[in-house]
Amino acid sequence: MYVTEQYLLLKTVDTLQQKYGFRTLFISDARDEFLLEKYDRRINHVICIRRKTFDWSNQLKQDIDSYLRKFYQQPQLFRGKETRFSIVYVSNLKPVDSWEHLSKTMRLKGRKNATVTTYFVDEYEGLEELGKLTNTIDKNDNWKMEALPPISEQERQMVYLEQKIVAIHQHNQRKFEEIFQFGKTKWTFVLIIINLIVFFLMETQGSSTNSLHLIDWGAKYNYAISEGEIWRFLTSMFLHIGIFHLMMNMIALYFLGEITEKIYGSKRFLFIYFLAGFTGGIASYATNDAVAAGASGAIFGLFGALLFFGLHYKELFFQTMGRSLLIIIGINIVFGLAVPQIDNGAHIGGLIGGFIASQIIHLPKKTEGTKQVVAIIGLITLMSAMFLYGSQQTSASENPQTMAAIAQEYVESERYAELIDWSTDRIDQGIEHEFVYFYRAVAYLETDRLDAAEDDLFRSIEINEDFAEAHYNLSVISERENEIGMALEHVRKAIELQPANEQFKQYEKELSQKSTSG
């Protein structure tokens, strides 16, 4: 009868909540269906319990299949080493035909670590099914419901049980909303808009893929930072190298920023974002001597903030974002290690910085005084050590590819006087690299300072005797000085070093003709 069935339903749900620590995920308006979950020892138990009557076994099978479809649509339920789904029907009327085969434990298709078991509970022999159910939760416990009280007592307890179950569910919902709706998303959108505006302005005045242009706008450039331009750690967070780089970072900022700002609130969010970006910039300074820019360090800091949240709200973390977040972080780190151009130092530094920044300010309404002080000291120590290491590395050498790219852009923009100053400054700093002398020689050559250009080209060959382009430029200087024989000697040396270079071959042909005609 209805009263007993409803009593059994509510009593079972209450026991699962109180005795076994299940959390109610769903309650139907009619209070005749409940979905509960408990994660314990890497096993996720999901129980759907409802009051339902079936005339035939095929109706029961259809209902079970509908539940399985719902389970598949909620991937967050599949977590841990194993997921155990239980479908419990409370009814005094079982299907008239054979249905027992449906109660066997089945493994879900495509989910090797997930099973589903169906139980039928009634006021007679079906009560032992509850013992089987609880035994799957705790092998050392076989809960058995006490003898059913009189109908009048069942009716009285039903009211109390329903109010109690609903109150606990509503309390958990409020707690969930308080955690995930603490702040409102506003600064995430502001940061996205600022990044878009900066990119637009930068593109209108040059190319965002131009290293020299990036440096002029405040990109992370180790040499300039070692000279005191610390502000580049901040400005580089708002610069991006190409539209693809910008869009990928802004999409990530939108999704991660929205949830992080809601959890931590706007002030904490900004603190985490900028401190993580700054830490990522210092880590890049210590590990990557190329020109770099982008919000990646700060964005990885938001990953760190969400991991810190997961450390303190493990259940909520894995019920909402946990598994997906860990997979995304793993993919990004592996991808970064596989692709040399990606600034892994900024990513990992930002991740660590965001985690420690979260410990410093902590989650709303939470404090851990000693740990917060230790986190401040630890982060200052880490940043100082990385900065000192980066400064030592920068003073010892500069990235040859970076120097060549910057110098080439000076040449292409015909800023020869600046190129000479830039090269001379590096030579004065003790940087002995063929590119520095070669590009200063190019600037001297373009400004008709042939003797100075020749000296620098010979110096670049002393450093690297296989520098074909230097021999080619010496050939050009020799031709200008009407020393055709010397010009042929240098261009033939260049061809020897780079036999496939058609420009060298053509020039050698022209010189040979001039030598013959002369």
GROMACS .gro file of N, CA and C in nm, residues 112-218:
model
  321
  112LYS      N    1   3.442  -0.005  -1.844
  112LYS     CA    2   3.487  -0.131  -1.785
  112LYS      C    3   3.491  -0.128  -1.632
  113ASN      N    4   3.496  -0.008  -1.574
  113ASN     CA    5   3.503   0.004  -1.428
  113ASN      C    6   3.371   0.051  -1.367
  114ALA      N    7   3.259   0.030  -1.439
  114ALA     CA    8   3.128   0.072  -1.388
  114ALA      C    9   3.029  -0.043  -1.398
  115THR      N   10   2.951  -0.062  -1.290
  115THR     CA   11   2.850  -0.168  -1.286
  115THR      C   12   2.716  -0.110  -1.242
  116VAL      N   13   2.609  -0.183  -1.270
  116VAL     CA   14   2.476  -0.144  -1.224
  116VAL      C   15   2.405  -0.266  -1.169
  117THR      N   16   2.337  -0.249  -1.057
  117THR     CA   17   2.262  -0.357  -0.993
  117THR      C   18   2.123  -0.306  -0.960
  118THR      N   19   2.020  -0.388  -0.985
  118THR     CA   20   1.882  -0.350  -0.959
  118THR      C   21   1.829  -0.425  -0.837
  119TYR      N   22   1.756  -0.353  -0.750
  119TYR     CA   23   1.699  -0.413  -0.629
  119TYR      C   24   1.549  -0.385  -0.625
  120PHE      N   25   1.473  -0.482  -0.573
  120PHE     CA   26   1.329  -0.465  -0.551
  120PHE      C   27   1.303  -0.476  -0.402
  121VAL      N   28   1.241  -0.373  -0.343
  121VAL     CA   29   1.217  -0.372  -0.199
  121VAL      C   30   1.067  -0.366  -0.172
  122ASP      N   31   1.018  -0.457  -0.088
  122ASP     CA   32   0.880  -0.450  -0.042
  122ASP      C   33   0.876  -0.479   0.107
  123GLU      N   34   0.758  -0.477   0.164
  123GLU     CA   35   0.747  -0.491   0.310
  123GLU      C   36   0.757  -0.636   0.356
  124TYR      N   37   0.771  -0.727   0.263
  124TYR     CA   38   0.776  -0.869   0.299
  124TYR      C   39   0.920  -0.922   0.280
  125GLU      N   40   0.939  -1.014   0.188
  125GLU     CA   41   1.073  -1.072   0.171
  125GLU      C   42   1.173  -0.974   0.109
  126GLY      N   43   1.123  -0.866   0.051
  126GLY     CA   44   1.212  -0.772  -0.018
  126GLY      C   45   1.299  -0.690   0.074
  127LEU      N   46   1.271  -0.689   0.205
  127LEU     CA   47   1.351  -0.608   0.296
  127LEU      C   48   1.497  -0.654   0.300
  128GLU      N   49   1.520  -0.782   0.274
  128GLU     CA   50   1.657  -0.832   0.274
  128GLU      C   51   1.740  -0.771   0.160
  129GLU      N   52   1.673  -0.717   0.060
  129GLU     CA   53   1.743  -0.651  -0.050
  129GLU      C   54   1.822  -0.530   0.001
  130LEU      N   55   1.769  -0.464   0.103
  130LEU     CA   56   1.840  -0.350   0.160
  130LEU      C   57   1.973  -0.392   0.221
  131GLY      N   58   1.975  -0.512   0.279
  131GLY     CA   59   2.099  -0.565   0.334
  131GLY      C   60   2.202  -0.589   0.224
  132LYS      N   61   2.155  -0.643   0.111
  132LYS     CA   62   2.246  -0.663  -0.002
  132LYS      C   63   2.300  -0.530  -0.054
  133LEU      N   64   2.210  -0.431  -0.058
  133LEU     CA   65   2.252  -0.299  -0.106
  133LEU      C   66   2.359  -0.239  -0.016
  134THR      N   67   2.335  -0.237   0.114
  134THR     CA   68   2.432  -0.175   0.206
  134THR      C   69   2.561  -0.255   0.213
  135ASN      N   70   2.555  -0.385   0.182
  135ASN     CA   71   2.676  -0.465   0.183
  135ASN      C   72   2.770  -0.425   0.070
  136THR      N   73   2.715  -0.373  -0.040
  136THR     CA   74   2.801  -0.323  -0.148
  136THR      C   75   2.872  -0.194  -0.108
  137ILE      N   76   2.814  -0.123  -0.009
  137ILE     CA   77   2.874   0.001   0.040
  137ILE      C   78   2.978  -0.029   0.146
  138ASP      N   79   2.943  -0.118   0.239
  138ASP     CA   80   3.032  -0.156   0.348
  138ASP      C   81   3.019  -0.307   0.369
  139LYS      N   82   3.122  -0.381   0.332
  139LYS     CA   83   3.115  -0.528   0.340
  139LYS      C   84   3.100  -0.578   0.482
  140ASN      N   85   3.137  -0.495   0.578
  140ASN     CA   86   3.128  -0.537   0.719
  140ASN      C   87   2.995  -0.500   0.783
  141ASP      N   88   2.901  -0.450   0.703
  141ASP     CA   89   2.775  -0.403   0.759
  141ASP      C   90   2.659  -0.453   0.673
  142ASN      N   91   2.566  -0.522   0.735
  142ASN     CA   92   2.443  -0.566   0.667
  142ASN      C   93   2.324  -0.505   0.741
  143TRP      N   94   2.288  -0.385   0.699
  143TRP     CA   95   2.180  -0.317   0.767
  143TRP      C   96   2.047  -0.386   0.739
  144LYS      N   97   1.969  -0.402   0.840
  144LYS     CA   98   1.835  -0.460   0.824
  144LYS      C   99   1.735  -0.367   0.891
  145MET      N  100   1.632  -0.335   0.818
  145MET     CA  101   1.531  -0.247   0.874
  145MET      C  102   1.454  -0.320   0.983
  146GLU      N  103   1.425  -0.248   1.091
  146GLU     CA  104   1.349  -0.307   1.201
  146GLU      C  105   1.206  -0.336   1.156
  147ALA      N  106   1.136  -0.411   1.234
  147ALA     CA  107   0.997  -0.444   1.200
  147ALA      C  108   0.918  -0.315   1.176
  148LEU      N  109   0.835  -0.319   1.074
  148LEU     CA  110   0.759  -0.200   1.037
  148LEU      C  111   0.663  -0.159   1.149
  149PRO      N  112   0.657  -0.033   1.180
  149PRO     CA  113   0.563   0.014   1.283
  149PRO      C  114   0.421   0.014   1.227
  150PRO      N  115   0.322   0.037   1.311
  150PRO     CA  116   0.183   0.044   1.263
  150PRO      C  117   0.167   0.157   1.159
  151ILE      N  118   0.064   0.147   1.081
  151ILE     CA  119   0.039   0.243   0.974
  151ILE      C  120   0.033   0.386   1.028
  152SER      N  121  -0.034   0.402   1.140
  152SER     CA  122  -0.046   0.538   1.195
  152SER      C  123   0.091   0.596   1.230
  153GLU      N  124   0.181   0.510   1.283
  153GLU     CA  125   0.316   0.554   1.316
  153GLU      C  126   0.397   0.582   1.189
  154GLN      N  127   0.375   0.499   1.086
  154GLN     CA  128   0.441   0.521   0.958
  154GLN      C  129   0.404   0.658   0.901
  155GLU      N  130   0.276   0.690   0.908
  155GLU     CA  131   0.229   0.819   0.856
  155GLU      C  132   0.293   0.934   0.933
  156ARG      N  133   0.302   0.919   1.066
  156ARG     CA  134   0.362   1.025   1.145
  156ARG      C  135   0.510   1.042   1.114
  157GLN      N  136   0.583   0.931   1.104
  157GLN     CA  137   0.726   0.937   1.075
  157GLN      C  138   0.754   0.986   0.933
  158MET      N  139   0.664   0.956   0.841
  158MET     CA  140   0.683   0.998   0.702
  158MET      C  141   0.699   1.149   0.692
  159VAL      N  142   0.616   1.221   0.765
  159VAL     CA  143   0.622   1.367   0.763
  159VAL      C  144   0.758   1.415   0.814
  160TYR      N  145   0.801   1.357   0.924
  160TYR     CA  146   0.929   1.395   0.983
  160TYR      C  147   1.046   1.360   0.891
  161LEU      N  148   1.045   1.237   0.835
  161LEU     CA  149   1.153   1.193   0.748
  161LEU      C  150   1.163   1.279   0.623
  162GLU      N  151   1.049   1.311   0.564
  162GLU     CA  152   1.050   1.392   0.443
  162GLU      C  153   1.106   1.531   0.471
  163GLN      N  154   1.061   1.592   0.582
  163GLN     CA  155   1.111   1.725   0.617
  163GLN      C  156   1.261   1.722   0.644
  164LYS      N  157   1.306   1.617   0.709
  164LYS     CA  158   1.447   1.602   0.744
  164LYS      C  159   1.534   1.585   0.618
  165ILE      N  160   1.490   1.498   0.528
  165ILE     CA  161   1.565   1.472   0.404
  165ILE      C  162   1.573   1.598   0.319
  166VAL      N  163   1.459   1.664   0.302
  166VAL     CA  164   1.454   1.785   0.220
  166VAL      C  165   1.539   1.896   0.282
  167ALA      N  166   1.534   1.908   0.415
  167ALA     CA  167   1.611   2.013   0.484
  167ALA      C  168   1.761   1.992   0.462
  168ILE      N  169   1.807   1.868   0.472
  168ILE     CA  170   1.949   1.839   0.450
  168ILE      C  171   1.988   1.871   0.306
  169HIS      N  172   1.901   1.833   0.213
  169HIS     CA  173   1.927   1.858   0.071
  169HIS      C  174   1.935   2.009   0.043
  170GLN      N  175   1.841   2.084   0.099
  170GLN     CA  176   1.841   2.228   0.079
  170GLN      C  177   1.963   2.294   0.143
  171HIS      N  178   2.003   2.243   0.260
  171HIS     CA  179   2.122   2.296   0.326
  171HIS      C  180   2.245   2.275   0.239
  172ASN      N  181   2.258   2.154   0.180
  172ASN     CA  182   2.372   2.126   0.093
  172ASN      C  183   2.370   2.213  -0.032
  173GLN      N  184   2.248   2.237  -0.084
  173GLN     CA  185   2.237   2.323  -0.202
  173GLN      C  186   2.280   2.466  -0.170
  174ARG      N  187   2.238   2.516  -0.055
  174ARG     CA  188   2.278   2.650  -0.014
  174ARG      C  189   2.428   2.659   0.005
  175LYS      N  190   2.486   2.555   0.064
  175LYS     CA  191   2.630   2.551   0.084
  175LYS      C  192   2.702   2.552  -0.050
  176PHE      N  193   2.649   2.474  -0.146
  176PHE     CA  194   2.706   2.469  -0.280
  176PHE      C  195   2.701   2.607  -0.346
  177GLU      N  196   2.586   2.672  -0.335
  177GLU     CA  197   2.569   2.804  -0.397
  177GLU      C  198   2.658   2.908  -0.330
  178GLU      N  199   2.673   2.898  -0.196
  178GLU     CA  200   2.759   2.991  -0.125
  178GLU      C  201   2.904   2.979  -0.172
  179ILE      N  202   2.947   2.856  -0.199
  179ILE     CA  203   3.084   2.833  -0.242
  179ILE      C  204   3.105   2.877  -0.386
  180PHE      N  205   3.013   2.841  -0.475
  180PHE     CA  206   3.032   2.867  -0.617
  180PHE      C  207   2.972   3.000  -0.662
  181GLN      N  208   2.905   3.070  -0.574
  181GLN     CA  209   2.849   3.200  -0.610
  181GLN      C  210   2.892   3.309  -0.513
  182PHE      N  211   3.011   3.291  -0.452
  182PHE     CA  212   3.058   3.389  -0.355
  182PHE      C  213   3.079   3.525  -0.421
  183GLY      N  214   3.139   3.523  -0.539
  183GLY     CA  215   3.164   3.648  -0.611
  183GLY      C  216   3.090   3.654  -0.743
  184LYS      N  217   3.096   3.769  -0.806
  184LYS     CA  218   3.035   3.787  -0.937
  184LYS      C  219   3.145   3.809  -1.041
  185THR      N  220   3.121   3.755  -1.159
  185THR     CA  221   3.220   3.767  -1.266
  185THR      C  222   3.218   3.908  -1.326
  186LYS      N  223   3.323   3.982  -1.305
  186LYS     CA  224   3.334   4.116  -1.366
  186LYS      C  225   3.476   4.144  -1.415
  187TRP      N  226   3.577   4.116  -1.331
  187TRP     CA  227   3.714   4.146  -1.369
  187TRP      C  228   3.764   4.053  -1.478
  188THR      N  229   3.707   3.935  -1.485
  188THR     CA  230   3.744   3.845  -1.596
  188THR      C  231   3.714   3.912  -1.730
  189PHE      N  232   3.596   3.971  -1.741
  189PHE     CA  233   3.558   4.039  -1.865
  189PHE      C  234   3.643   4.163  -1.890
  190VAL      N  235   3.675   4.234  -1.782
  190VAL     CA  236   3.760   4.354  -1.795
  190VAL      C  237   3.898   4.316  -1.849
  191LEU      N  238   3.955   4.210  -1.795
  191LEU     CA  239   4.087   4.165  -1.840
  191LEU      C  240   4.084   4.122  -1.986
  192ILE      N  241   3.979   4.053  -2.026
  192ILE     CA  242   3.966   4.011  -2.166
  192ILE      C  243   3.960   4.133  -2.257
  193ILE      N  244   3.880   4.232  -2.218
  193ILE     CA  245   3.866   4.353  -2.299
  193ILE      C  246   3.999   4.427  -2.310
  194ILE      N  247   4.072   4.438  -2.198
  194ILE     CA  248   4.203   4.505  -2.201
  194ILE      C  249   4.298   4.434  -2.296
  195ASN      N  250   4.301   4.301  -2.288
  195ASN     CA  251   4.390   4.224  -2.377
  195ASN      C  252   4.354   4.245  -2.524
  196LEU      N  253   4.225   4.249  -2.554
  196LEU     CA  254   4.181   4.269  -2.692
  196LEU      C  255   4.218   4.409  -2.741
  197ILE      N  256   4.199   4.509  -2.655
  197ILE     CA  257   4.232   4.647  -2.694
  197ILE      C  258   4.381   4.662  -2.718
  198VAL      N  259   4.462   4.609  -2.627
  198VAL     CA  260   4.608   4.618  -2.642
  198VAL      C  261   4.652   4.550  -2.771
  199PHE      N  262   4.596   4.433  -2.800
  199PHE     CA  263   4.633   4.362  -2.923
  199PHE      C  264   4.596   4.445  -3.046
  200PHE      N  265   4.477   4.504  -3.044
  200PHE     CA  266   4.433   4.586  -3.157
  200PHE      C  267   4.527   4.705  -3.178
  201LEU      N  268   4.560   4.775  -3.071
  201LEU     CA  269   4.649   4.891  -3.081
  201LEU      C  270   4.788   4.850  -3.129
  202MET      N  271   4.834   4.736  -3.079
  202MET     CA  272   4.966   4.688  -3.117
  202MET      C  273   4.971   4.654  -3.266
  203GLU      N  274   4.864   4.591  -3.315
  203GLU     CA  275   4.859   4.552  -3.457
  203GLU      C  276   4.848   4.674  -3.549
  204THR      N  277   4.783   4.778  -3.501
  204THR     CA  278   4.769   4.899  -3.586
  204THR      C  279   4.902   4.971  -3.605
  205GLN      N  280   4.997   4.944  -3.516
  205GLN     CA  281   5.126   5.012  -3.523
  205GLN      C  282   5.240   4.920  -3.565
  206GLY      N  283   5.207   4.797  -3.596
  206GLY     CA  284   5.309   4.703  -3.637
  206GLY      C  285   5.255   4.562  -3.628
  207SER      N  286   5.344   4.465  -3.628
  207SER     CA  287   5.302   4.325  -3.619
  207SER      C  288   5.329   4.269  -3.480
  208SER      N  289   5.232   4.197  -3.427
  208SER     CA  290   5.248   4.137  -3.295
  208SER      C  291   5.344   4.018  -3.297
  209THR      N  292   5.383   3.974  -3.417
  209THR     CA  293   5.479   3.865  -3.427
  209THR      C  294   5.622   3.917  -3.447
  210ASN      N  295   5.636   4.047  -3.450
  210ASN     CA  296   5.766   4.111  -3.469
  210ASN      C  297   5.834   4.126  -3.332
  211SER      N  298   5.948   4.059  -3.314
  211SER     CA  299   6.015   4.059  -3.184
  211SER      C  300   6.049   4.199  -3.136
  212LEU      N  301   6.099   4.280  -3.226
  212LEU     CA  302   6.137   4.416  -3.188
  212LEU      C  303   6.015   4.497  -3.147
  213HIS      N  304   5.906   4.479  -3.218
  213HIS     CA  305   5.782   4.549  -3.185
  213HIS      C  306   5.730   4.502  -3.048
  214LEU      N  307   5.740   4.373  -3.023
  214LEU     CA  308   5.700   4.319  -2.893
  214LEU      C  309   5.783   4.379  -2.781
  215ILE      N  310   5.913   4.390  -2.803
  215ILE     CA  311   6.002   4.448  -2.701
  215ILE      C  312   5.964   4.594  -2.676
  216ASP      N  313   5.939   4.667  -2.784
  216ASP     CA  314   5.901   4.808  -2.769
  216ASP      C  315   5.773   4.824  -2.688
  217TRP      N  316   5.684   4.726  -2.699
  217TRP     CA  317   5.556   4.733  -2.627
  217TRP      C  318   5.562   4.675  -2.485
  218GLY      N  319   5.675   4.616  -2.449
  218GLY     CA  320   5.690   4.569  -2.311
  218GLY      C  321   5.691   4.420  -2.292
   0.00000   0.00000   0.00000
